């Protein structure tokens, strides 16, 4: 008896109005910087009737929070859930996962890095945005701490900070800094992570 074919995957749901506004805001930050982010410009970029963005986010602070929220949502999708290491994953799995994520950022999602830097810099000038930005970004800290703990780190919070700082520095250098024209290969990133984690966790020399 012939098995029934597997059902086709459900089509992605169309973006909500909030997502369209958030995506348009991020696009404008990348292309025009913070000065180019206005309610009217977001309406035009998102293809929405004039006044739609103001109805959704009446103040500039609310518009910036919408952009930060969408930034976090899109960054959360860089790795699919099945690609994330499980609680018992060892250092090798962690290295592979981190190299994959960083390589995707630098090859397929460079614009997300630029919009993140624009929002981070604006947060240094707006205390009310600083608090929101930090709270939104903190959702990534817990999983990294958990991964370091599962990999055998004796100081998972301190090692997570070092790992995140190393990633942030590399991403900035390759997306907006002096190494922007030379994106490391996934293998090179893997070697870098292997060396970094070996220094934290101990282990054999890199392969």
mmCIF file of N, CA, C and O in Angstrom, residues 91-92 194-195 197-199 201-207:
data_model
loop_
_atom_site.group_PDB
_atom_site.id
_atom_site.type_symbol
_atom_site.label_atom_id
_atom_site.label_comp_id
_atom_site.label_asym_id
_atom_site.label_seq_id
_atom_site.Cartn_x
_atom_site.Cartn_y
_atom_site.Cartn_z
ATOM 1 N N UNK A 91 30.367 21.059 24.107
ATOM 2 C CA UNK A 91 31.048 22.204 23.495
ATOM 3 C C UNK A 91 31.075 22.170 21.971
ATOM 4 O O UNK A 91 30.967 23.211 21.321
ATOM 5 N N UNK A 92 31.208 20.979 21.367
ATOM 6 C CA UNK A 92 31.281 20.913 19.908
ATOM 7 C C UNK A 92 29.981 21.375 19.259
ATOM 8 O O UNK A 92 29.991 22.090 18.254
ATOM 9 N N UNK A 194 35.953 27.859 18.695
ATOM 10 C CA UNK A 194 36.612 26.716 19.328
ATOM 11 C C UNK A 194 37.754 27.194 20.217
ATOM 12 O O UNK A 194 37.905 26.731 21.356
ATOM 13 N N UNK A 195 38.543 28.126 19.710
ATOM 14 C CA UNK A 195 39.652 28.659 20.498
ATOM 15 C C UNK A 195 39.148 29.406 21.731
ATOM 16 O O UNK A 195 39.704 29.285 22.828
ATOM 17 N N UNK A 197 36.176 29.115 23.351
ATOM 18 C CA UNK A 197 35.550 28.247 24.340
ATOM 19 C C UNK A 197 36.559 27.296 24.976
ATOM 20 O O UNK A 197 36.418 26.928 26.146
ATOM 21 N N UNK A 198 37.570 26.892 24.214
ATOM 22 C CA UNK A 198 38.598 26.040 24.788
ATOM 23 C C UNK A 198 39.343 26.781 25.895
ATOM 24 O O UNK A 198 39.722 26.200 26.914
ATOM 25 N N UNK A 199 39.535 28.095 25.691
ATOM 26 C CA UNK A 199 40.180 28.878 26.735
ATOM 27 C C UNK A 199 39.324 28.988 27.987
ATOM 28 O O UNK A 199 39.845 29.056 29.102
ATOM 29 N N UNK A 201 36.685 26.736 28.797
ATOM 30 C CA UNK A 201 36.246 25.451 29.320
ATOM 31 C C UNK A 201 37.345 24.417 29.413
ATOM 32 O O UNK A 201 37.169 23.380 30.047
ATOM 33 N N UNK A 202 38.472 24.671 28.727
ATOM 34 C CA UNK A 202 39.503 23.654 28.636
ATOM 35 C C UNK A 202 39.147 22.649 27.562
ATOM 36 O O UNK A 202 38.067 22.672 26.984
ATOM 37 N N UNK A 203 40.068 21.756 27.238
ATOM 38 C CA UNK A 203 39.785 20.754 26.235
ATOM 39 C C UNK A 203 40.964 20.577 25.313
ATOM 40 O O UNK A 203 41.990 21.246 25.427
ATOM 41 N N UNK A 204 40.852 19.675 24.327
ATOM 42 C CA UNK A 204 41.954 19.394 23.409
ATOM 43 C C UNK A 204 42.192 20.556 22.454
ATOM 44 O O UNK A 204 41.331 21.424 22.301
ATOM 45 N N UNK A 205 43.327 20.615 21.794
ATOM 46 C CA UNK A 205 43.595 21.663 20.801
ATOM 47 C C UNK A 205 42.572 21.625 19.684
ATOM 48 O O UNK A 205 41.951 20.595 19.432
ATOM 49 N N UNK A 206 42.353 22.769 19.016
ATOM 50 C CA UNK A 206 41.376 22.797 17.929
ATOM 51 C C UNK A 206 41.769 21.865 16.821
ATOM 52 O O UNK A 206 42.943 21.675 16.535
ATOM 53 N N UNK A 207 40.762 21.295 16.143
ATOM 54 C CA UNK A 207 41.043 20.377 15.055
ATOM 55 C C UNK A 207 41.418 21.140 13.800
ATOM 56 O O UNK A 207 41.000 22.237 13.591
#
